[in-house]
Amino acid sequence: MPAARLSVVTAVATAAALTAVTGCTEKSDAAEGDRVINVTATDDKCETSTKEIAAGHLELAIENKGSKVTEVYILFPDDRVVTERENIGPGTKQRVTAEVKAGDYQIACKPGMKGDGIRQDLKVTGGSVAQRDPRLDKAVAAYRAYAQTQADETLPKVKTFVAAVKAGDLEAAKKAYAPSRIGWERTEPVAESFGDIDPKVDVREDGLEAGQEFTGWHRLEKALWQDKKIGAAEKTVADQLVTDLTDWQKRVGKAEITPTSMANGAKELLDEVATGKVTGEEERYSHTDLVDFKANVEGAQESYELLKPVAKENDPALVTELDKQFAALDALLDKYRADKTSYDFTSYDKVGAAQRKELSDAVNALAEPLSKLAAAVAK
């Protein structure tokens, strides 16, 4: 996962009429419309083009005019994530399509990807929401079932991992570590929508906020591979990992999921790969990054395949390109594992700079068209 998260995450964006400008003297040059909210992010401001918009399919047109990489979120009042877009570089623009119900929200910009962000209130009023294509309702139901299955199948694997940790068996714990993370990595945007769980189970040490305790998978990863020892503290962390992931398993069915959040979540998974797996930062001690990489791609592809019938009807050229790029990335990843059904991937410290660049290029080639999927299903 990226270095630090906004204490919450999963997907759905918003947009608005350019009328009352909220402390904004400069407007983005993104196309304006009555379903678009322009968001201008700097190192110390988060300016939005409106504080009120009618419910329905909306769009954020984001421009980062600051000097730091930023993230932009739409948040529920309890800080659950409605939608997000991470890793927006200085001088760059992003567009995010989403479906938002009536209610009170906040738009948050997070310069440097740290802290709670700079926030603006957003009121989404009643208004008429178009009848959703029944195929999209079916896709949402299928994806919800998929996310629940991944959570259900993760718990036994985590318990195997934790049992090895508590037995003090270093080698058995190392062997069980990567398989215990696959279901989480496949559905990470849903998991992260419960922002209180992600910082406990999947934070990296360099992603800790001030005063935050280092717990979860990566705390144990460090103990197993770098410290090469398991003590009482690690056993306590292992028990807490089971508790926190059991909480996640019970809450998956309550996640806010829409067709656009599925599409945006697929893009988020590719961003996870680009910012953590390809760089080798995610699994810096175990070097099991390619296992996470494959799981992220599988999760993104699941969302895409479920949304594909509607996307193909609305934007056939986009679907052709996505099919091509998913196939290319899958074929490239297959070079690094024993067989196509195995998660026995090459240790990432054995993957050279030229190979990492090839992987990065393939991820970027997929991420660009994938960023357009939400707009395609919202047409």
Short mmCIF file of N, CA and C in Angstrom, two decimals, residues 211-368:
data_model
loop_
_atom_site.label_atom_id
_atom_site.label_comp_id
_atom_site.label_asym_id
_atom_site.label_seq_id
_atom_site.Cartn_x
_atom_site.Cartn_y
_atom_site.Cartn_z
N GLY A 211 2.81 9.15 16.36
CA GLY A 211 2.17 8.45 17.47
C GLY A 211 1.55 7.11 17.11
N GLN A 212 1.59 6.73 15.82
CA GLN A 212 0.98 5.47 15.41
C GLN A 212 1.91 4.29 15.70
N GLU A 213 1.35 3.23 16.25
CA GLU A 213 2.13 2.03 16.55
C GLU A 213 2.30 1.20 15.27
N PHE A 214 3.46 0.62 15.11
CA PHE A 214 3.76 -0.22 13.95
C PHE A 214 3.25 -1.64 14.22
N THR A 215 2.18 -2.03 13.52
CA THR A 215 1.57 -3.35 13.70
C THR A 215 1.29 -3.97 12.34
N GLY A 216 0.73 -5.16 12.34
CA GLY A 216 0.26 -5.78 11.11
C GLY A 216 1.30 -6.62 10.40
N TRP A 217 0.98 -6.94 9.14
CA TRP A 217 1.81 -7.83 8.33
C TRP A 217 3.26 -7.35 8.25
N HIS A 218 3.45 -6.07 7.97
CA HIS A 218 4.81 -5.60 7.69
C HIS A 218 5.66 -5.51 8.96
N ARG A 219 5.02 -5.35 10.10
CA ARG A 219 5.76 -5.43 11.37
C ARG A 219 6.32 -6.85 11.53
N LEU A 220 5.51 -7.84 11.20
CA LEU A 220 5.94 -9.23 11.31
C LEU A 220 6.93 -9.59 10.21
N GLU A 221 6.73 -9.04 9.02
CA GLU A 221 7.67 -9.25 7.92
C GLU A 221 9.07 -8.81 8.33
N LYS A 222 9.16 -7.65 8.95
CA LYS A 222 10.46 -7.14 9.38
C LYS A 222 11.10 -8.06 10.41
N ALA A 223 10.31 -8.55 11.34
CA ALA A 223 10.83 -9.45 12.37
C ALA A 223 11.37 -10.75 11.77
N LEU A 224 10.64 -11.29 10.78
CA LEU A 224 11.00 -12.58 10.21
C LEU A 224 12.24 -12.50 9.33
N TRP A 225 12.31 -11.48 8.48
CA TRP A 225 13.38 -11.44 7.48
C TRP A 225 14.58 -10.58 7.90
N GLN A 226 14.31 -9.46 8.57
CA GLN A 226 15.43 -8.61 8.95
C GLN A 226 15.96 -8.95 10.34
N ASP A 227 15.07 -9.00 11.33
CA ASP A 227 15.50 -9.27 12.70
C ASP A 227 15.80 -10.75 12.93
N LYS A 228 15.12 -11.59 12.13
CA LYS A 228 15.31 -13.04 12.20
C LYS A 228 15.04 -13.60 13.60
N LYS A 229 14.00 -13.06 14.21
CA LYS A 229 13.62 -13.57 15.52
C LYS A 229 12.15 -13.25 15.80
N ILE A 230 11.55 -14.10 16.62
CA ILE A 230 10.16 -13.91 17.02
C ILE A 230 10.12 -13.86 18.54
N GLY A 231 9.68 -12.72 19.06
CA GLY A 231 9.58 -12.56 20.50
C GLY A 231 8.15 -12.40 20.96
N ALA A 232 7.99 -12.07 22.22
CA ALA A 232 6.64 -11.91 22.78
C ALA A 232 5.88 -10.80 22.08
N ALA A 233 6.58 -9.72 21.72
CA ALA A 233 5.91 -8.59 21.06
C ALA A 233 5.34 -9.01 19.72
N GLU A 234 6.11 -9.81 18.96
CA GLU A 234 5.65 -10.27 17.64
C GLU A 234 4.43 -11.19 17.77
N LYS A 235 4.41 -11.98 18.81
CA LYS A 235 3.26 -12.88 19.01
C LYS A 235 2.00 -12.09 19.35
N THR A 236 2.18 -10.99 20.08
CA THR A 236 1.04 -10.12 20.38
C THR A 236 0.53 -9.45 19.11
N VAL A 237 1.47 -8.98 18.28
CA VAL A 237 1.10 -8.37 17.00
C VAL A 237 0.36 -9.39 16.12
N ALA A 238 0.82 -10.63 16.13
CA ALA A 238 0.18 -11.68 15.33
C ALA A 238 -1.26 -11.91 15.77
N ASP A 239 -1.49 -11.97 17.07
CA ASP A 239 -2.86 -12.13 17.57
C ASP A 239 -3.74 -10.97 17.14
N GLN A 240 -3.19 -9.76 17.19
CA GLN A 240 -3.97 -8.59 16.82
C GLN A 240 -4.29 -8.60 15.33
N LEU A 241 -3.38 -9.14 14.52
CA LEU A 241 -3.63 -9.24 13.07
C LEU A 241 -4.88 -10.08 12.81
N VAL A 242 -5.02 -11.19 13.50
CA VAL A 242 -6.21 -12.03 13.33
C VAL A 242 -7.46 -11.26 13.75
N THR A 243 -7.38 -10.57 14.87
CA THR A 243 -8.53 -9.80 15.36
C THR A 243 -8.95 -8.73 14.35
N ASP A 244 -7.97 -8.00 13.83
CA ASP A 244 -8.29 -6.91 12.89
C ASP A 244 -8.82 -7.44 11.56
N LEU A 245 -8.27 -8.53 11.08
CA LEU A 245 -8.74 -9.08 9.81
C LEU A 245 -10.09 -9.80 9.95
N THR A 246 -10.38 -10.29 11.13
CA THR A 246 -11.72 -10.83 11.39
C THR A 246 -12.75 -9.71 11.35
N ASP A 247 -12.38 -8.55 11.89
CA ASP A 247 -13.23 -7.36 11.82
C ASP A 247 -13.48 -6.98 10.37
N TRP A 248 -12.41 -6.97 9.56
CA TRP A 248 -12.54 -6.68 8.12
C TRP A 248 -13.49 -7.67 7.45
N GLN A 249 -13.31 -8.96 7.73
CA GLN A 249 -14.16 -9.98 7.13
C GLN A 249 -15.64 -9.73 7.43
N LYS A 250 -15.95 -9.32 8.63
CA LYS A 250 -17.34 -9.10 9.04
C LYS A 250 -17.92 -7.85 8.42
N ARG A 251 -17.07 -6.90 8.05
CA ARG A 251 -17.56 -5.62 7.55
C ARG A 251 -17.58 -5.49 6.03
N VAL A 252 -16.98 -6.43 5.33
CA VAL A 252 -16.92 -6.35 3.86
C VAL A 252 -18.31 -6.21 3.25
N GLY A 253 -19.28 -6.94 3.78
CA GLY A 253 -20.63 -6.90 3.23
C GLY A 253 -21.32 -5.56 3.38
N LYS A 254 -20.76 -4.68 4.22
CA LYS A 254 -21.36 -3.35 4.44
C LYS A 254 -20.67 -2.26 3.62
N ALA A 255 -19.69 -2.63 2.84
CA ALA A 255 -18.94 -1.63 2.05
C ALA A 255 -19.84 -0.96 1.03
N GLU A 256 -19.60 0.33 0.80
CA GLU A 256 -20.30 1.07 -0.25
C GLU A 256 -19.66 0.70 -1.59
N ILE A 257 -20.42 0.03 -2.45
CA ILE A 257 -19.89 -0.39 -3.75
C ILE A 257 -20.85 0.08 -4.85
N THR A 258 -20.32 0.74 -5.86
CA THR A 258 -21.08 1.15 -7.02
C THR A 258 -20.28 0.74 -8.26
N PRO A 259 -20.89 0.79 -9.44
CA PRO A 259 -20.10 0.49 -10.65
C PRO A 259 -18.88 1.39 -10.80
N THR A 260 -19.03 2.68 -10.50
CA THR A 260 -17.89 3.57 -10.65
C THR A 260 -16.84 3.34 -9.57
N SER A 261 -17.26 2.94 -8.38
CA SER A 261 -16.27 2.64 -7.35
C SER A 261 -15.49 1.38 -7.71
N MET A 262 -16.14 0.44 -8.37
CA MET A 262 -15.42 -0.74 -8.86
C MET A 262 -14.37 -0.35 -9.88
N ALA A 263 -14.77 0.51 -10.82
CA ALA A 263 -13.84 0.95 -11.86
C ALA A 263 -12.70 1.76 -11.28
N ASN A 264 -13.01 2.70 -10.39
CA ASN A 264 -11.97 3.50 -9.76
C ASN A 264 -11.07 2.63 -8.88
N GLY A 265 -11.67 1.63 -8.24
CA GLY A 265 -10.89 0.71 -7.42
C GLY A 265 -9.90 -0.09 -8.24
N ALA A 266 -10.29 -0.46 -9.45
CA ALA A 266 -9.37 -1.17 -10.34
C ALA A 266 -8.16 -0.30 -10.65
N LYS A 267 -8.40 0.99 -10.91
CA LYS A 267 -7.30 1.92 -11.16
C LYS A 267 -6.42 2.07 -9.91
N GLU A 268 -7.05 2.12 -8.73
CA GLU A 268 -6.29 2.22 -7.49
C GLU A 268 -5.34 1.03 -7.32
N LEU A 269 -5.81 -0.15 -7.70
CA LEU A 269 -4.97 -1.34 -7.57
C LEU A 269 -3.74 -1.23 -8.46
N LEU A 270 -3.90 -0.66 -9.65
CA LEU A 270 -2.73 -0.45 -10.52
C LEU A 270 -1.81 0.61 -9.92
N ASP A 271 -2.39 1.61 -9.27
CA ASP A 271 -1.57 2.61 -8.59
C ASP A 271 -0.78 1.98 -7.45
N GLU A 272 -1.42 1.03 -6.75
CA GLU A 272 -0.72 0.31 -5.68
C GLU A 272 0.51 -0.40 -6.24
N VAL A 273 0.35 -1.02 -7.39
CA VAL A 273 1.46 -1.72 -8.03
C VAL A 273 2.57 -0.73 -8.38
N ALA A 274 2.18 0.39 -8.98
CA ALA A 274 3.16 1.36 -9.47
C ALA A 274 3.96 2.00 -8.34
N THR A 275 3.30 2.25 -7.20
CA THR A 275 3.96 2.99 -6.12
C THR A 275 4.57 2.11 -5.05
N GLY A 276 4.26 0.82 -5.03
CA GLY A 276 4.79 -0.03 -3.98
C GLY A 276 5.44 -1.29 -4.45
N LYS A 277 4.78 -1.98 -5.39
CA LYS A 277 5.29 -3.29 -5.80
C LYS A 277 6.44 -3.17 -6.79
N VAL A 278 6.26 -2.37 -7.84
CA VAL A 278 7.31 -2.23 -8.85
C VAL A 278 8.58 -1.65 -8.25
N THR A 279 8.43 -0.78 -7.28
CA THR A 279 9.59 -0.15 -6.66
C THR A 279 10.29 -1.06 -5.65
N GLY A 280 9.59 -2.11 -5.21
CA GLY A 280 10.16 -3.00 -4.19
C GLY A 280 9.98 -2.49 -2.77
N GLU A 281 9.20 -1.43 -2.60
CA GLU A 281 9.02 -0.84 -1.27
C GLU A 281 8.05 -1.63 -0.40
N GLU A 282 7.06 -2.26 -1.01
CA GLU A 282 6.00 -2.91 -0.24
C GLU A 282 6.55 -4.05 0.61
N GLU A 283 7.28 -4.94 -0.03
CA GLU A 283 7.79 -6.12 0.67
C GLU A 283 9.32 -6.03 0.74
N ARG A 284 9.80 -4.98 1.36
CA ARG A 284 11.23 -4.66 1.34
C ARG A 284 12.10 -5.66 2.08
N TYR A 285 11.51 -6.46 2.97
CA TYR A 285 12.27 -7.46 3.71
C TYR A 285 12.11 -8.86 3.12
N SER A 286 10.88 -9.21 2.75
CA SER A 286 10.60 -10.56 2.24
C SER A 286 10.83 -10.68 0.75
N HIS A 287 10.75 -9.56 0.03
CA HIS A 287 10.89 -9.52 -1.44
C HIS A 287 9.83 -10.37 -2.14
N THR A 288 8.65 -10.44 -1.53
CA THR A 288 7.53 -11.18 -2.13
C THR A 288 6.62 -10.24 -2.92
N ASP A 289 7.17 -9.15 -3.42
CA ASP A 289 6.39 -8.11 -4.10
C ASP A 289 5.59 -8.65 -5.28
N LEU A 290 6.13 -9.62 -6.01
CA LEU A 290 5.44 -10.11 -7.20
C LEU A 290 4.16 -10.87 -6.86
N VAL A 291 4.09 -11.45 -5.68
CA VAL A 291 2.85 -12.09 -5.24
C VAL A 291 1.77 -11.02 -5.06
N ASP A 292 2.12 -9.95 -4.36
CA ASP A 292 1.18 -8.83 -4.19
C ASP A 292 0.81 -8.21 -5.54
N PHE A 293 1.82 -8.05 -6.38
CA PHE A 293 1.65 -7.48 -7.73
C PHE A 293 0.58 -8.26 -8.48
N LYS A 294 0.74 -9.58 -8.54
CA LYS A 294 -0.21 -10.42 -9.26
C LYS A 294 -1.61 -10.32 -8.65
N ALA A 295 -1.69 -10.31 -7.33
CA ALA A 295 -3.00 -10.23 -6.66
C ALA A 295 -3.68 -8.91 -6.98
N ASN A 296 -2.93 -7.80 -6.97
CA ASN A 296 -3.51 -6.50 -7.33
C ASN A 296 -4.06 -6.52 -8.75
N VAL A 297 -3.31 -7.09 -9.69
CA VAL A 297 -3.75 -7.14 -11.08
C VAL A 297 -4.98 -8.02 -11.21
N GLU A 298 -5.01 -9.15 -10.51
CA GLU A 298 -6.18 -10.03 -10.54
C GLU A 298 -7.43 -9.32 -10.02
N GLY A 299 -7.27 -8.56 -8.95
CA GLY A 299 -8.42 -7.82 -8.41
C GLY A 299 -8.92 -6.77 -9.37
N ALA A 300 -7.99 -6.07 -10.02
CA ALA A 300 -8.38 -5.06 -11.01
C ALA A 300 -9.10 -5.71 -12.19
N GLN A 301 -8.59 -6.85 -12.61
CA GLN A 301 -9.18 -7.53 -13.76
C GLN A 301 -10.57 -8.08 -13.43
N GLU A 302 -10.78 -8.51 -12.20
CA GLU A 302 -12.11 -8.98 -11.79
C GLU A 302 -13.14 -7.86 -11.94
N SER A 303 -12.80 -6.68 -11.43
CA SER A 303 -13.72 -5.54 -11.58
C SER A 303 -13.98 -5.23 -13.05
N TYR A 304 -12.92 -5.21 -13.82
CA TYR A 304 -13.04 -4.90 -15.24
C TYR A 304 -13.93 -5.89 -15.97
N GLU A 305 -13.71 -7.17 -15.75
CA GLU A 305 -14.49 -8.19 -16.45
C GLU A 305 -15.98 -8.10 -16.11
N LEU A 306 -16.29 -7.77 -14.86
CA LEU A 306 -17.68 -7.64 -14.45
C LEU A 306 -18.35 -6.42 -15.10
N LEU A 307 -17.58 -5.37 -15.31
CA LEU A 307 -18.12 -4.14 -15.91
C LEU A 307 -18.01 -4.14 -17.44
N LYS A 308 -17.30 -5.08 -17.97
CA LYS A 308 -16.96 -5.09 -19.40
C LYS A 308 -18.17 -5.07 -20.34
N PRO A 309 -19.25 -5.81 -20.08
CA PRO A 309 -20.38 -5.77 -21.03
C PRO A 309 -20.92 -4.37 -21.28
N VAL A 310 -21.04 -3.58 -20.22
CA VAL A 310 -21.54 -2.21 -20.39
C VAL A 310 -20.46 -1.31 -20.99
N ALA A 311 -19.23 -1.46 -20.53
CA ALA A 311 -18.14 -0.64 -21.07
C ALA A 311 -17.94 -0.89 -22.56
N LYS A 312 -18.09 -2.15 -22.97
CA LYS A 312 -17.91 -2.49 -24.38
C LYS A 312 -18.97 -1.83 -25.25
N GLU A 313 -20.16 -1.75 -24.74
CA GLU A 313 -21.26 -1.11 -25.48
C GLU A 313 -21.03 0.40 -25.58
N ASN A 314 -20.53 1.00 -24.50
CA ASN A 314 -20.35 2.45 -24.45
C ASN A 314 -19.05 2.94 -25.08
N ASP A 315 -18.01 2.11 -24.99
CA ASP A 315 -16.69 2.53 -25.49
C ASP A 315 -15.91 1.30 -25.96
N PRO A 316 -16.27 0.75 -27.12
CA PRO A 316 -15.63 -0.48 -27.60
C PRO A 316 -14.11 -0.34 -27.79
N ALA A 317 -13.66 0.83 -28.19
CA ALA A 317 -12.22 1.02 -28.39
C ALA A 317 -11.46 0.90 -27.07
N LEU A 318 -12.05 1.42 -26.00
CA LEU A 318 -11.43 1.32 -24.68
C LEU A 318 -11.31 -0.14 -24.25
N VAL A 319 -12.36 -0.91 -24.45
CA VAL A 319 -12.34 -2.33 -24.07
C VAL A 319 -11.28 -3.09 -24.87
N THR A 320 -11.17 -2.80 -26.15
CA THR A 320 -10.13 -3.44 -26.96
C THR A 320 -8.74 -3.16 -26.39
N GLU A 321 -8.51 -1.92 -26.01
CA GLU A 321 -7.20 -1.55 -25.46
C GLU A 321 -6.97 -2.20 -24.09
N LEU A 322 -7.99 -2.23 -23.26
CA LEU A 322 -7.85 -2.85 -21.94
C LEU A 322 -7.59 -4.35 -22.04
N ASP A 323 -8.30 -5.01 -22.93
CA ASP A 323 -8.05 -6.44 -23.15
C ASP A 323 -6.59 -6.67 -23.54
N LYS A 324 -6.11 -5.84 -24.44
CA LYS A 324 -4.73 -5.96 -24.92
C LYS A 324 -3.73 -5.76 -23.79
N GLN A 325 -3.92 -4.73 -22.99
CA GLN A 325 -2.95 -4.40 -21.95
C GLN A 325 -3.00 -5.36 -20.76
N PHE A 326 -4.19 -5.83 -20.41
CA PHE A 326 -4.27 -6.85 -19.35
C PHE A 326 -3.54 -8.11 -19.79
N ALA A 327 -3.76 -8.52 -21.03
CA ALA A 327 -3.11 -9.74 -21.55
C ALA A 327 -1.59 -9.57 -21.55
N ALA A 328 -1.11 -8.41 -21.94
CA ALA A 328 0.32 -8.16 -21.99
C ALA A 328 0.95 -8.20 -20.59
N LEU A 329 0.27 -7.59 -19.63
CA LEU A 329 0.81 -7.58 -18.27
C LEU A 329 0.76 -8.98 -17.65
N ASP A 330 -0.33 -9.70 -17.87
CA ASP A 330 -0.42 -11.08 -17.37
C ASP A 330 0.69 -11.95 -17.94
N ALA A 331 0.95 -11.81 -19.25
CA ALA A 331 2.00 -12.60 -19.90
C ALA A 331 3.37 -12.26 -19.33
N LEU A 332 3.60 -10.99 -19.04
CA LEU A 332 4.88 -10.57 -18.48
C LEU A 332 5.07 -11.14 -17.08
N LEU A 333 4.02 -11.08 -16.26
CA LEU A 333 4.12 -11.63 -14.91
C LEU A 333 4.36 -13.13 -14.91
N ASP A 334 3.80 -13.82 -15.91
CA ASP A 334 3.97 -15.28 -15.99
C ASP A 334 5.44 -15.68 -16.14
N LYS A 335 6.26 -14.78 -16.63
CA LYS A 335 7.69 -15.07 -16.79
C LYS A 335 8.39 -15.24 -15.45
N TYR A 336 7.74 -14.75 -14.40
CA TYR A 336 8.39 -14.74 -13.09
C TYR A 336 7.82 -15.78 -12.12
N ARG A 337 7.06 -16.74 -12.63
CA ARG A 337 6.55 -17.78 -11.73
C ARG A 337 6.69 -19.16 -12.35
N ALA A 338 6.63 -20.17 -11.50
CA ALA A 338 6.89 -21.54 -11.92
C ALA A 338 5.88 -22.01 -12.97
N ASP A 339 4.60 -21.70 -12.76
CA ASP A 339 3.56 -22.05 -13.73
C ASP A 339 2.40 -21.09 -13.53
N LYS A 340 1.43 -21.15 -14.43
CA LYS A 340 0.35 -20.16 -14.44
C LYS A 340 -0.65 -20.32 -13.30
N THR A 341 -0.56 -21.40 -12.55
CA THR A 341 -1.47 -21.58 -11.41
C THR A 341 -0.74 -21.37 -10.09
N SER A 342 0.56 -21.17 -10.15
CA SER A 342 1.38 -21.07 -8.94
C SER A 342 1.57 -19.62 -8.51
N TYR A 343 1.68 -19.43 -7.20
CA TYR A 343 2.07 -18.13 -6.67
C TYR A 343 3.52 -18.18 -6.18
N ASP A 344 4.27 -19.10 -6.76
CA ASP A 344 5.69 -19.22 -6.47
C ASP A 344 6.47 -18.30 -7.42
N PHE A 345 6.53 -17.03 -7.06
CA PHE A 345 7.15 -16.02 -7.91
C PHE A 345 8.62 -15.82 -7.55
N THR A 346 9.38 -15.33 -8.52
CA THR A 346 10.77 -14.96 -8.30
C THR A 346 10.87 -13.93 -7.18
N SER A 347 11.85 -14.10 -6.30
CA SER A 347 12.10 -13.11 -5.25
C SER A 347 12.46 -11.79 -5.94
N TYR A 348 11.84 -10.71 -5.48
CA TYR A 348 11.95 -9.45 -6.22
C TYR A 348 13.36 -8.85 -6.17
N ASP A 349 14.15 -9.23 -5.20
CA ASP A 349 15.53 -8.74 -5.18
C ASP A 349 16.38 -9.38 -6.27
N LYS A 350 15.82 -10.38 -6.94
CA LYS A 350 16.51 -11.02 -8.07
C LYS A 350 16.06 -10.42 -9.41
N VAL A 351 15.15 -9.47 -9.38
CA VAL A 351 14.64 -8.83 -10.59
C VAL A 351 15.46 -7.55 -10.82
N GLY A 352 16.15 -7.48 -11.94
CA GLY A 352 17.05 -6.37 -12.22
C GLY A 352 16.35 -5.09 -12.62
N ALA A 353 17.13 -4.03 -12.74
CA ALA A 353 16.59 -2.71 -13.05
C ALA A 353 15.87 -2.69 -14.39
N ALA A 354 16.44 -3.33 -15.40
CA ALA A 354 15.82 -3.34 -16.73
C ALA A 354 14.50 -4.09 -16.70
N GLN A 355 14.45 -5.19 -15.94
CA GLN A 355 13.21 -5.96 -15.83
C GLN A 355 12.15 -5.18 -15.05
N ARG A 356 12.58 -4.47 -14.02
CA ARG A 356 11.63 -3.67 -13.25
C ARG A 356 11.04 -2.55 -14.11
N LYS A 357 11.88 -1.97 -14.96
CA LYS A 357 11.36 -0.93 -15.86
C LYS A 357 10.35 -1.52 -16.84
N GLU A 358 10.61 -2.73 -17.33
CA GLU A 358 9.67 -3.38 -18.22
C GLU A 358 8.33 -3.61 -17.53
N LEU A 359 8.38 -4.04 -16.28
CA LEU A 359 7.16 -4.22 -15.51
C LEU A 359 6.45 -2.89 -15.28
N SER A 360 7.21 -1.87 -14.96
CA SER A 360 6.63 -0.54 -14.72
C SER A 360 5.96 -0.01 -15.98
N ASP A 361 6.61 -0.18 -17.12
CA ASP A 361 6.04 0.28 -18.38
C ASP A 361 4.72 -0.43 -18.69
N ALA A 362 4.67 -1.72 -18.40
CA ALA A 362 3.46 -2.50 -18.65
C ALA A 362 2.32 -2.05 -17.74
N VAL A 363 2.65 -1.75 -16.49
CA VAL A 363 1.65 -1.24 -15.54
C VAL A 363 1.11 0.11 -16.01
N ASN A 364 2.01 0.99 -16.42
CA ASN A 364 1.58 2.31 -16.88
C ASN A 364 0.73 2.23 -18.15
N ALA A 365 1.07 1.28 -19.02
CA ALA A 365 0.31 1.12 -20.27
C ALA A 365 -1.12 0.66 -19.99
N LEU A 366 -1.31 -0.08 -18.91
CA LEU A 366 -2.65 -0.51 -18.51
C LEU A 366 -3.37 0.56 -17.69
N ALA A 367 -2.64 1.24 -16.82
CA ALA A 367 -3.26 2.21 -15.91
C ALA A 367 -3.92 3.36 -16.66
N GLU A 368 -3.31 3.80 -17.75
CA GLU A 368 -3.86 4.96 -18.47
C GLU A 368 -5.26 4.67 -19.02
#
